[in-house]
Protein backbone atom coordinates (compact mmCIF):
# COMPACT_ATOMS: atom_id res chain seq x y z
CA UNK A 1 0.00 0.00 0.00
CA UNK A 2 1.60 3.25 -1.14
CA UNK A 3 1.77 6.26 1.14
CA UNK A 4 0.25 9.58 0.14
CA UNK A 5 2.80 11.99 -1.26
CA UNK A 6 0.81 15.00 -0.07
CA UNK A 7 2.81 17.06 2.44
CA UNK A 8 1.48 17.00 5.95
CA UNK A 9 -0.30 20.22 6.81
CA UNK A 10 1.44 22.20 9.55
CA UNK A 11 -0.29 22.18 12.91
CA UNK A 12 -2.12 25.33 13.95
CA UNK A 13 -3.63 26.62 17.15
CA UNK A 14 -7.04 25.61 15.80
CA UNK A 15 -5.98 22.04 14.91
CA UNK A 16 -4.40 21.51 18.34
CA UNK A 17 -7.60 22.79 20.00
CA UNK A 18 -9.75 20.47 17.84
CA UNK A 19 -7.57 17.44 18.62
CA UNK A 20 -7.78 18.04 22.37
CA UNK A 21 -11.44 19.16 22.23
CA UNK A 22 -10.63 22.43 24.01
CA UNK A 23 -11.06 26.07 22.99
CA UNK A 24 -8.49 28.03 21.05
CA UNK A 25 -8.17 30.32 24.08
CA UNK A 26 -7.09 27.36 26.18
CA UNK A 27 -4.28 26.52 23.75
CA UNK A 28 -3.23 30.18 23.59
CA UNK A 29 -3.23 30.46 27.39
CA UNK A 30 -0.90 27.47 27.65
CA UNK A 31 1.77 29.72 26.06
CA UNK A 32 0.82 33.26 26.99
CA UNK A 33 -1.13 32.96 30.28
CA UNK A 34 -0.16 29.66 31.92
CA UNK A 35 -1.61 30.79 35.25
CA UNK A 36 -5.10 30.45 33.71
CA UNK A 37 -4.73 26.67 33.31
CA UNK A 38 -4.17 23.77 35.66
CA UNK A 39 -0.66 22.28 35.42
CA UNK A 40 -2.12 19.05 34.07
CA UNK A 41 -4.11 20.71 31.30
CA UNK A 42 -1.20 22.93 30.27
CA UNK A 43 1.12 19.91 30.10
CA UNK A 44 -1.39 18.05 27.92
CA UNK A 45 -1.62 21.00 25.52
CA UNK A 46 2.17 21.42 25.30
CA UNK A 47 2.76 17.70 24.75
CA UNK A 48 0.21 17.59 21.94
CA UNK A 49 1.77 20.68 20.36
CA UNK A 50 5.25 19.19 20.58
CA UNK A 51 4.06 15.94 19.00
CA UNK A 52 2.52 17.84 16.09
CA UNK A 53 5.50 20.22 15.69
CA UNK A 54 3.55 23.28 16.75
CA UNK A 55 5.83 26.01 18.19
CA UNK A 56 3.13 28.25 19.66
CA UNK A 57 1.00 31.24 18.62
CA UNK A 58 2.45 33.39 15.82
CA UNK A 59 4.05 36.43 17.50
CA UNK A 60 3.41 38.58 14.43
CA UNK A 61 -0.29 37.75 14.44
CA UNK A 62 -0.40 38.35 18.18
CA UNK A 63 1.19 41.81 17.79
CA UNK A 64 -1.39 42.67 15.13
CA UNK A 65 -4.19 41.74 17.52
CA UNK A 66 -2.78 43.50 20.57
CA UNK A 67 -1.11 46.36 18.68
CA UNK A 68 1.92 45.76 20.90
CA UNK A 69 5.31 44.62 19.62
CA UNK A 70 6.83 44.02 23.04
CA UNK A 71 10.06 45.80 22.05
CA UNK A 72 11.84 49.14 22.35
CA UNK A 73 13.71 50.65 19.40
CA UNK A 74 17.14 52.15 20.08
CA UNK A 75 18.18 54.66 17.42
CA UNK A 76 21.97 55.00 17.24
CA UNK A 77 23.75 57.80 15.43
CA UNK A 78 26.58 55.51 14.36
CA UNK A 79 27.02 52.29 12.42
CA UNK A 80 25.91 49.22 14.36
CA UNK A 81 29.48 47.94 14.76
CA UNK A 82 30.39 51.21 16.51
CA UNK A 83 27.99 50.42 19.34
CA UNK A 84 30.03 47.36 20.23
CA UNK A 85 33.38 49.18 20.07
CA UNK A 86 32.73 52.52 21.75
CA UNK A 87 32.99 52.04 25.54
CA UNK A 88 30.47 54.74 26.51
CA UNK A 89 27.91 53.45 23.97
CA UNK A 90 28.43 49.88 25.19
CA UNK A 91 27.85 50.89 28.80
CA UNK A 92 24.68 52.80 27.87
CA UNK A 93 23.44 49.85 25.85
CA UNK A 94 24.03 47.48 28.78
CA UNK A 95 22.06 49.71 31.14
CA UNK A 96 19.17 50.13 28.71
CA UNK A 97 19.04 46.40 28.02
CA UNK A 98 18.88 45.72 31.75
CA UNK A 99 15.98 48.13 32.14
CA UNK A 100 14.11 46.64 29.17
CA UNK A 101 14.68 43.12 30.47
CA UNK A 102 13.22 44.06 33.84
CA UNK A 103 10.12 45.41 32.08
CA UNK A 104 9.76 42.32 29.88
CA UNK A 105 10.58 44.26 26.72
CA UNK A 106 12.84 43.34 23.83
CA UNK A 107 15.40 45.73 22.36
CA UNK A 108 15.73 46.45 18.62
CA UNK A 109 18.89 48.29 17.50
CA UNK A 110 18.33 50.79 14.69
CA UNK A 111 21.69 52.13 13.45
CA UNK A 112 21.37 55.66 12.11
CA UNK A 113 24.81 55.91 10.53
CA UNK A 114 25.77 59.40 9.33
CA UNK A 115 26.40 58.20 5.76
CA UNK A 116 22.91 56.79 5.22
CA UNK A 117 20.51 58.53 2.86
CA UNK A 118 17.63 60.47 4.40
CA UNK A 119 15.04 58.48 2.43
CA UNK A 120 16.33 55.24 3.98
CA UNK A 121 15.85 56.65 7.48
CA UNK A 122 12.08 56.94 7.22
CA UNK A 123 11.74 53.42 5.82
CA UNK A 124 13.86 51.81 8.56
CA UNK A 125 12.02 53.60 11.36
CA UNK A 126 8.57 53.07 9.87
CA UNK A 127 9.18 49.33 9.51
CA UNK A 128 10.51 48.89 13.05
CA UNK A 129 8.12 46.75 15.10
CA UNK A 130 8.44 48.61 18.41
CA UNK A 131 6.21 50.25 21.00
CA UNK A 132 8.57 53.12 21.87
CA UNK A 133 11.93 54.66 20.97
CA UNK A 134 15.13 55.60 22.74
CA UNK A 135 17.19 58.02 20.64
CA UNK A 136 20.86 57.93 21.57
CA UNK A 137 22.80 61.15 20.98
CA UNK A 138 21.86 62.30 17.45
CA UNK A 139 22.11 65.62 15.65
CA UNK A 140 19.17 68.01 15.90
CA UNK A 141 18.71 67.71 12.10
CA UNK A 142 18.95 63.92 12.00
CA UNK A 143 16.38 62.37 9.59
CA UNK A 144 15.93 59.35 11.87
CA UNK A 145 14.74 61.62 14.66
CA UNK A 146 12.17 63.19 12.33
CA UNK A 147 10.96 59.72 11.32
CA UNK A 148 10.73 58.65 14.96
CA UNK A 149 8.63 61.68 15.84
CA UNK A 150 6.26 60.89 12.98
CA UNK A 151 5.49 57.49 14.56
CA UNK A 152 3.83 59.26 17.52
CA UNK A 153 5.15 56.71 20.03
CA UNK A 154 6.74 57.40 23.43
CA UNK A 155 10.30 58.75 23.02
CA UNK A 156 13.25 59.18 25.37
CA UNK A 157 16.29 61.07 24.11
CA UNK A 158 19.71 60.47 25.63
CA UNK A 159 22.05 63.49 25.64
CA UNK A 160 20.97 65.20 22.43
CA UNK A 161 19.18 66.92 20.87
CA UNK A 162 17.43 69.08 23.44
CA UNK A 163 14.09 70.80 23.18
CA UNK A 164 12.00 68.04 21.56
CA UNK A 165 8.66 68.77 23.27
CA UNK A 166 7.09 65.30 23.06
CA UNK A 167 10.23 63.46 24.20
CA UNK A 168 11.60 62.76 27.67
CA UNK A 169 15.30 63.48 28.19
CA UNK A 170 18.11 61.94 30.22
CA UNK A 171 21.36 63.88 30.06
CA UNK A 172 24.12 65.67 31.94
CA UNK A 173 25.06 69.35 32.16
CA UNK A 174 27.81 69.16 29.52
CA UNK A 175 28.74 72.83 29.67
CA UNK A 176 29.10 72.99 33.45
CA UNK A 177 31.09 69.73 33.62
CA UNK A 178 33.53 70.79 30.89
CA UNK A 179 33.85 74.28 32.38
CA UNK A 180 34.88 72.80 35.74
CA UNK A 181 37.53 70.68 34.03
CA UNK A 182 38.83 73.68 32.03
CA UNK A 183 38.99 75.78 35.20
CA UNK A 184 41.25 73.16 36.77
CA UNK A 185 43.55 73.21 33.73
CA UNK A 186 43.68 77.02 33.59
CA UNK A 187 44.38 77.15 37.34
CA UNK A 188 47.52 75.11 36.65
CA UNK A 189 48.75 78.00 34.49
CA UNK A 190 47.75 77.00 30.96
CA UNK A 191 46.90 79.83 28.57
CA UNK A 192 47.32 78.18 25.17
CA UNK A 193 44.60 75.54 24.93
CA UNK A 194 43.18 73.35 22.18
CA UNK A 195 40.02 71.26 22.12
CA UNK A 196 39.74 67.98 20.21
CA UNK A 197 36.08 67.24 19.48
CA UNK A 198 33.81 64.78 17.73
CA UNK A 199 31.92 65.75 14.57
CA UNK A 200 29.93 68.99 14.69
CA UNK A 201 27.65 68.14 11.77
CA UNK A 202 26.46 65.17 9.71
CA UNK A 203 28.72 66.15 6.82
CA UNK A 204 32.16 64.56 6.69
CA UNK A 205 34.77 67.11 7.78
CA UNK A 206 38.11 66.92 9.57
CA UNK A 207 40.31 69.83 10.58
CA UNK A 208 40.61 73.08 12.49
CA UNK A 209 37.12 74.46 13.10
CA UNK A 210 36.31 78.00 11.90
CA UNK A 211 33.93 80.11 14.06
CA UNK A 212 31.04 79.78 11.60
CA UNK A 213 31.12 75.97 11.76
CA UNK A 214 31.14 76.00 15.52
CA UNK A 215 28.18 78.39 15.62
CA UNK A 216 26.19 76.17 13.23
CA UNK A 217 26.94 72.88 15.00
CA UNK A 218 24.01 70.44 15.06
CA UNK A 219 25.42 68.36 17.93
CA UNK A 220 24.42 69.91 21.25
CA UNK A 221 26.90 67.93 23.38
CA UNK A 222 30.01 68.97 21.43
CA UNK A 223 28.81 72.56 21.15
CA UNK A 224 28.16 72.80 24.90
CA UNK A 225 31.45 71.20 25.96
CA UNK A 226 33.41 73.63 23.79
CA UNK A 227 31.32 76.50 25.19
CA UNK A 228 32.26 75.36 28.71
CA UNK A 229 35.96 75.72 27.87
CA UNK A 230 35.40 79.18 26.41
CA UNK A 231 33.46 80.31 29.48
CA UNK A 232 36.28 79.21 31.74
CA UNK A 233 38.75 81.13 29.58
CA UNK A 234 36.64 84.30 29.74
CA UNK A 235 36.34 84.03 33.53
CA UNK A 236 40.13 83.69 33.77
CA UNK A 237 40.75 86.73 31.54
CA UNK A 238 41.90 84.69 28.55
CA UNK A 239 40.78 85.38 24.99
CA UNK A 240 38.26 82.64 24.00
CA UNK A 241 38.96 83.36 20.32
CA UNK A 242 42.50 82.04 20.86
CA UNK A 243 41.09 78.56 21.49
CA UNK A 244 42.05 76.06 18.77
CA UNK A 245 39.30 73.54 18.02
CA UNK A 246 40.04 70.46 15.91
CA UNK A 247 37.15 68.31 14.67
CA UNK A 248 37.18 64.63 13.72
CA UNK A 249 34.37 62.87 11.89
CA UNK A 250 35.34 59.38 13.06
CA UNK A 251 35.29 58.77 16.81
CA UNK A 252 38.37 56.58 17.25
CA UNK A 253 41.74 56.63 19.00
CA UNK A 254 43.33 57.04 15.58
CA UNK A 255 41.29 60.23 15.14
CA UNK A 256 42.50 61.50 18.51
CA UNK A 257 46.09 60.77 17.49
CA UNK A 258 45.86 62.73 14.23
CA UNK A 259 43.81 65.54 15.82
CA UNK A 260 46.48 66.06 18.50
CA UNK A 261 49.15 66.36 15.82
CA UNK A 262 47.05 68.87 13.89
CA UNK A 263 46.26 70.95 16.99
CA UNK A 264 49.93 71.28 17.94
CA UNK A 265 50.82 72.15 14.36
CA UNK A 266 48.10 74.83 14.23
CA UNK A 267 49.44 76.49 17.40
CA UNK A 268 52.89 75.41 18.51
CA UNK A 269 52.43 77.26 21.82
CA UNK A 270 49.65 74.85 22.87
CA UNK A 271 50.31 73.28 26.27
CA UNK A 272 46.93 71.61 26.95
CA UNK A 273 44.65 69.40 24.88
CA UNK A 274 41.12 69.21 26.26
CA UNK A 275 39.27 66.38 24.52
CA UNK A 276 35.49 66.11 24.47
CA UNK A 277 35.70 62.30 24.87
CA UNK A 278 38.05 59.81 26.49
CA UNK A 279 38.50 57.96 23.20
CA UNK A 280 39.98 61.06 21.56
CA UNK A 281 42.08 61.73 24.66
CA UNK A 282 43.52 58.21 24.65
CA UNK A 283 44.48 58.76 21.02
CA UNK A 284 46.15 62.05 21.97
CA UNK A 285 48.10 60.26 24.70
CA UNK A 286 49.26 57.74 22.12
CA UNK A 287 50.43 60.58 19.88
CA UNK A 288 52.41 62.08 22.75
CA UNK A 289 53.97 58.72 23.53
CA UNK A 290 55.16 57.94 20.01
CA UNK A 291 56.50 61.47 19.48
CA UNK A 292 58.32 61.63 22.80
CA UNK A 293 56.21 64.38 24.38
CA UNK A 294 56.07 64.04 28.16
CA UNK A 295 52.59 64.05 29.69
CA UNK A 296 51.99 66.03 31.84
CA UNK A 297 55.49 67.58 31.94
CA UNK A 298 55.30 69.08 28.44
CA UNK A 299 51.64 68.60 27.56
CA UNK A 300 48.42 68.29 29.55
CA UNK A 301 45.75 65.96 28.12
CA UNK A 302 42.22 65.58 29.51
CA UNK A 303 39.17 63.58 28.44
CA UNK A 304 35.47 63.26 29.13
CA UNK A 305 33.27 60.26 30.04
CA UNK A 306 35.30 58.26 32.56
CA UNK A 307 35.44 54.99 30.61
CA UNK A 308 37.37 52.07 32.10
CA UNK A 309 40.44 52.42 29.87
CA UNK A 310 40.74 56.11 30.74
CA UNK A 311 40.53 55.52 34.49
CA UNK A 312 43.02 52.67 34.26
CA UNK A 313 45.47 54.97 32.41
CA UNK A 314 44.95 57.71 35.04
CA UNK A 315 43.56 60.14 32.47
CA UNK A 316 42.26 63.36 34.01
CA UNK A 317 38.64 63.37 32.91
CA UNK A 318 34.99 63.94 33.76
CA UNK A 319 33.23 60.80 34.93
CA UNK A 320 29.63 60.01 34.15
CA UNK A 321 27.81 56.74 34.72
CA UNK A 322 26.81 55.77 31.17
CA UNK A 323 25.36 52.44 32.29
CA UNK A 324 23.11 54.10 34.86
CA UNK A 325 22.13 56.61 32.19
CA UNK A 326 20.91 53.67 30.10
CA UNK A 327 18.92 52.29 33.03
CA UNK A 328 17.32 55.68 33.67
CA UNK A 329 16.47 56.09 29.97
CA UNK A 330 14.64 52.76 30.10
CA UNK A 331 12.85 53.66 33.31
CA UNK A 332 11.79 57.03 31.90
CA UNK A 333 10.49 55.34 28.78
CA UNK A 334 8.38 52.85 30.71
CA UNK A 335 6.90 55.59 32.92
CA UNK A 336 6.21 57.79 29.88
CA UNK A 337 4.53 54.86 28.11
CA UNK A 338 2.17 54.39 31.06
CA UNK A 339 1.44 57.98 32.03
CA UNK A 340 1.97 59.88 28.80
CA UNK A 341 3.86 62.54 30.79
CA UNK A 342 7.35 63.42 29.54
CA UNK A 343 10.08 64.48 31.94
CA UNK A 344 13.75 65.48 32.05
CA UNK A 345 16.39 63.93 34.25
CA UNK A 346 19.94 65.21 34.64
CA UNK A 347 22.59 62.78 35.82
CA UNK A 348 25.52 63.80 38.04
CA UNK A 349 29.16 64.01 36.93
CA UNK A 350 32.43 64.20 38.83
CA UNK A 351 35.96 65.35 38.09
CA UNK A 352 38.53 62.55 38.11
CA UNK A 353 41.96 63.99 38.80
CA UNK A 354 44.31 61.59 37.09
CA UNK A 355 47.96 62.05 36.24
CA UNK A 356 47.75 63.63 32.80
CA UNK A 357 47.28 67.26 33.88
CA UNK A 358 50.08 69.44 35.24
CA UNK A 359 51.54 72.94 34.99
CA UNK A 360 52.77 74.08 31.56
CA UNK A 361 56.51 73.80 30.92
CA UNK A 362 58.53 76.80 32.08
XYZ file of C-alpha atoms in Angstrom:
362
model
C 0.000 0.000 0.000
C 1.603 3.246 -1.139
C 1.767 6.260 1.137
C 0.253 9.578 0.140
C 2.805 11.988 -1.256
C 0.805 15.003 -0.066
C 2.815 17.061 2.441
C 1.481 17.002 5.954
C -0.296 20.218 6.812
C 1.440 22.202 9.550
C -0.288 22.182 12.907
C -2.117 25.327 13.949
C -3.632 26.618 17.155
C -7.042 25.608 15.797
C -5.980 22.045 14.911
C -4.403 21.512 18.343
C -7.596 22.788 19.995
C -9.747 20.471 17.839
C -7.575 17.442 18.621
C -7.775 18.038 22.374
C -11.436 19.164 22.233
C -10.631 22.432 24.014
C -11.055 26.068 22.989
C -8.486 28.032 21.052
C -8.168 30.325 24.075
C -7.087 27.360 26.179
C -4.277 26.521 23.752
C -3.229 30.184 23.595
C -3.225 30.457 27.391
C -0.901 27.467 27.646
C 1.767 29.718 26.057
C 0.820 33.262 26.986
C -1.127 32.963 30.280
C -0.160 29.663 31.918
C -1.614 30.793 35.251
C -5.096 30.454 33.712
C -4.733 26.667 33.310
C -4.173 23.774 35.660
C -0.655 22.285 35.420
C -2.118 19.049 34.073
C -4.110 20.715 31.303
C -1.203 22.927 30.270
C 1.122 19.914 30.104
C -1.391 18.049 27.921
C -1.615 21.004 25.516
C 2.167 21.420 25.295
C 2.756 17.698 24.754
C 0.209 17.586 21.936
C 1.767 20.679 20.356
C 5.248 19.188 20.577
C 4.062 15.941 18.999
C 2.521 17.839 16.090
C 5.501 20.217 15.687
C 3.548 23.282 16.748
C 5.827 26.010 18.186
C 3.131 28.254 19.661
C 1.003 31.244 18.622
C 2.445 33.386 15.824
C 4.053 36.430 17.498
C 3.412 38.582 14.426
C -0.288 37.751 14.444
C -0.396 38.354 18.177
C 1.189 41.805 17.790
C -1.390 42.670 15.130
C -4.190 41.739 17.517
C -2.779 43.500 20.571
C -1.111 46.356 18.678
C 1.917 45.759 20.900
C 5.313 44.619 19.624
C 6.828 44.018 23.036
C 10.060 45.800 22.047
C 11.842 49.139 22.354
C 13.711 50.650 19.401
C 17.138 52.154 20.081
C 18.178 54.664 17.419
C 21.966 55.002 17.242
C 23.746 57.803 15.432
C 26.584 55.515 14.362
C 27.021 52.287 12.423
C 25.909 49.223 14.358
C 29.479 47.942 14.755
C 30.391 51.209 16.507
C 27.994 50.419 19.336
C 30.034 47.363 20.235
C 33.378 49.180 20.072
C 32.731 52.516 21.748
C 32.995 52.044 25.540
C 30.466 54.744 26.507
C 27.909 53.451 23.971
C 28.433 49.879 25.186
C 27.852 50.890 28.804
C 24.684 52.799 27.874
C 23.436 49.850 25.849
C 24.027 47.479 28.782
C 22.063 49.706 31.140
C 19.166 50.135 28.707
C 19.044 46.400 28.015
C 18.879 45.717 31.749
C 15.979 48.135 32.136
C 14.105 46.642 29.171
C 14.679 43.119 30.470
C 13.223 44.061 33.843
C 10.119 45.406 32.084
C 9.757 42.317 29.875
C 10.579 44.262 26.715
C 12.845 43.340 23.834
C 15.402 45.733 22.360
C 15.731 46.451 18.623
C 18.886 48.292 17.496
C 18.334 50.794 14.690
C 21.686 52.129 13.448
C 21.370 55.659 12.106
C 24.806 55.907 10.525
C 25.767 59.402 9.326
C 26.403 58.201 5.765
C 22.912 56.788 5.216
C 20.509 58.534 2.862
C 17.627 60.470 4.398
C 15.045 58.482 2.426
C 16.326 55.245 3.983
C 15.849 56.647 7.475
C 12.077 56.937 7.217
C 11.738 53.419 5.820
C 13.857 51.812 8.555
C 12.019 53.605 11.357
C 8.565 53.070 9.872
C 9.177 49.330 9.513
C 10.510 48.888 13.053
C 8.118 46.754 15.099
C 8.437 48.607 18.405
C 6.209 50.255 21.000
C 8.574 53.123 21.868
C 11.935 54.655 20.968
C 15.134 55.599 22.736
C 17.187 58.021 20.636
C 20.864 57.931 21.572
C 22.799 61.146 20.981
C 21.863 62.300 17.454
C 22.109 65.623 15.645
C 19.173 68.005 15.897
C 18.710 67.709 12.103
C 18.948 63.915 11.998
C 16.378 62.373 9.595
C 15.927 59.354 11.866
C 14.738 61.622 14.657
C 12.167 63.192 12.328
C 10.964 59.722 11.316
C 10.735 58.647 14.961
C 8.628 61.684 15.841
C 6.257 60.893 12.976
C 5.494 57.494 14.557
C 3.828 59.260 17.524
C 5.150 56.713 20.028
C 6.743 57.402 23.432
C 10.302 58.753 23.017
C 13.248 59.184 25.369
C 16.288 61.072 24.110
C 19.706 60.466 25.635
C 22.050 63.490 25.642
C 20.974 65.197 22.434
C 19.179 66.925 20.872
C 17.433 69.080 23.440
C 14.090 70.796 23.176
C 12.001 68.037 21.558
C 8.657 68.772 23.273
C 7.094 65.296 23.061
C 10.230 63.460 24.197
C 11.602 62.761 27.670
C 15.301 63.485 28.186
C 18.107 61.937 30.222
C 21.360 63.876 30.063
C 24.118 65.673 31.944
C 25.062 69.354 32.158
C 27.806 69.161 29.524
C 28.744 72.833 29.675
C 29.101 72.986 33.453
C 31.086 69.734 33.621
C 33.532 70.794 30.894
C 33.852 74.280 32.384
C 34.881 72.804 35.740
C 37.526 70.685 34.034
C 38.828 73.675 32.032
C 38.994 75.783 35.198
C 41.247 73.165 36.766
C 43.547 73.212 33.725
C 43.679 77.022 33.593
C 44.377 77.152 37.336
C 47.522 75.111 36.649
C 48.747 78.003 34.494
C 47.746 76.996 30.959
C 46.895 79.834 28.566
C 47.324 78.178 25.165
C 44.604 75.536 24.930
C 43.182 73.351 22.181
C 40.018 71.263 22.116
C 39.741 67.978 20.214
C 36.082 67.244 19.483
C 33.812 64.785 17.727
C 31.924 65.747 14.570
C 29.935 68.986 14.689
C 27.646 68.136 11.771
C 26.456 65.173 9.709
C 28.721 66.153 6.817
C 32.162 64.564 6.687
C 34.774 67.109 7.779
C 38.112 66.923 9.573
C 40.311 69.826 10.576
C 40.605 73.077 12.485
C 37.121 74.456 13.097
C 36.308 78.000 11.904
C 33.932 80.110 14.061
C 31.039 79.778 11.598
C 31.118 75.966 11.756
C 31.135 75.998 15.521
C 28.182 78.392 15.622
C 26.187 76.169 13.229
C 26.940 72.880 15.001
C 24.011 70.438 15.057
C 25.421 68.364 17.931
C 24.417 69.908 21.254
C 26.898 67.929 23.381
C 30.007 68.970 21.430
C 28.814 72.559 21.151
C 28.162 72.799 24.901
C 31.447 71.197 25.956
C 33.407 73.629 23.794
C 31.316 76.500 25.194
C 32.256 75.364 28.706
C 35.959 75.718 27.873
C 35.399 79.176 26.411
C 33.455 80.308 29.477
C 36.282 79.208 31.737
C 38.753 81.132 29.578
C 36.643 84.303 29.739
C 36.339 84.035 33.527
C 40.131 83.692 33.767
C 40.750 86.727 31.543
C 41.895 84.690 28.549
C 40.777 85.378 24.986
C 38.261 82.643 23.997
C 38.964 83.362 20.323
C 42.501 82.040 20.859
C 41.087 78.556 21.486
C 42.051 76.064 18.767
C 39.296 73.543 18.019
C 40.039 70.460 15.908
C 37.154 68.305 14.670
C 37.184 64.625 13.718
C 34.366 62.867 11.886
C 35.345 59.381 13.061
C 35.289 58.773 16.814
C 38.367 56.577 17.249
C 41.737 56.634 19.003
C 43.331 57.040 15.580
C 41.295 60.227 15.140
C 42.499 61.504 18.507
C 46.088 60.772 17.486
C 45.857 62.734 14.234
C 43.812 65.545 15.825
C 46.480 66.056 18.499
C 49.150 66.360 15.818
C 47.051 68.873 13.887
C 46.261 70.951 16.987
C 49.927 71.281 17.942
C 50.825 72.151 14.364
C 48.100 74.826 14.229
C 49.436 76.488 17.397
C 52.887 75.413 18.509
C 52.430 77.262 21.821
C 49.646 74.855 22.865
C 50.309 73.279 26.267
C 46.932 71.613 26.954
C 44.647 69.399 24.877
C 41.116 69.211 26.261
C 39.271 66.380 24.515
C 35.495 66.108 24.475
C 35.701 62.296 24.870
C 38.052 59.815 26.487
C 38.500 57.957 23.199
C 39.982 61.058 21.555
C 42.082 61.726 24.657
C 43.521 58.212 24.651
C 44.481 58.760 21.016
C 46.145 62.046 21.970
C 48.104 60.256 24.696
C 49.259 57.741 22.116
C 50.432 60.580 19.875
C 52.409 62.076 22.753
C 53.974 58.716 23.535
C 55.156 57.939 20.011
C 56.498 61.470 19.477
C 58.319 61.630 22.801
C 56.211 64.375 24.375
C 56.073 64.040 28.158
C 52.589 64.055 29.695
C 51.992 66.032 31.836
C 55.486 67.584 31.935
C 55.298 69.085 28.444
C 51.636 68.603 27.561
C 48.424 68.286 29.551
C 45.746 65.965 28.125
C 42.221 65.577 29.508
C 39.171 63.576 28.440
C 35.468 63.263 29.130
C 33.267 60.263 30.037
C 35.300 58.261 32.562
C 35.444 54.987 30.614
C 37.370 52.071 32.100
C 40.436 52.423 29.874
C 40.739 56.109 30.742
C 40.533 55.521 34.490
C 43.022 52.672 34.255
C 45.472 54.966 32.415
C 44.947 57.706 35.035
C 43.563 60.141 32.473
C 42.257 63.356 34.013
C 38.642 63.368 32.909
C 34.988 63.938 33.763
C 33.232 60.798 34.927
C 29.628 60.015 34.147
C 27.810 56.736 34.716
C 26.805 55.769 31.167
C 25.364 52.435 32.288
C 23.106 54.101 34.862
C 22.129 56.613 32.191
C 20.913 53.673 30.103
C 18.918 52.293 33.029
C 17.322 55.683 33.669
C 16.467 56.091 29.970
C 14.644 52.759 30.100
C 12.848 53.662 33.310
C 11.793 57.030 31.900
C 10.491 55.336 28.780
C 8.380 52.849 30.709
C 6.905 55.589 32.916
C 6.215 57.788 29.881
C 4.527 54.860 28.113
C 2.170 54.388 31.057
C 1.439 57.984 32.027
C 1.968 59.881 28.795
C 3.857 62.539 30.790
C 7.350 63.415 29.543
C 10.083 64.483 31.936
C 13.748 65.484 32.045
C 16.391 63.926 34.255
C 19.939 65.215 34.637
C 22.591 62.778 35.818
C 25.524 63.796 38.038
C 29.161 64.015 36.927
C 32.426 64.202 38.833
C 35.956 65.354 38.095
C 38.532 62.549 38.112
C 41.964 63.991 38.803
C 44.308 61.590 37.087
C 47.955 62.046 36.239
C 47.746 63.632 32.804
C 47.280 67.263 33.882
C 50.076 69.437 35.244
C 51.544 72.943 34.989
C 52.771 74.080 31.561
C 56.515 73.797 30.916
C 58.530 76.801 32.081
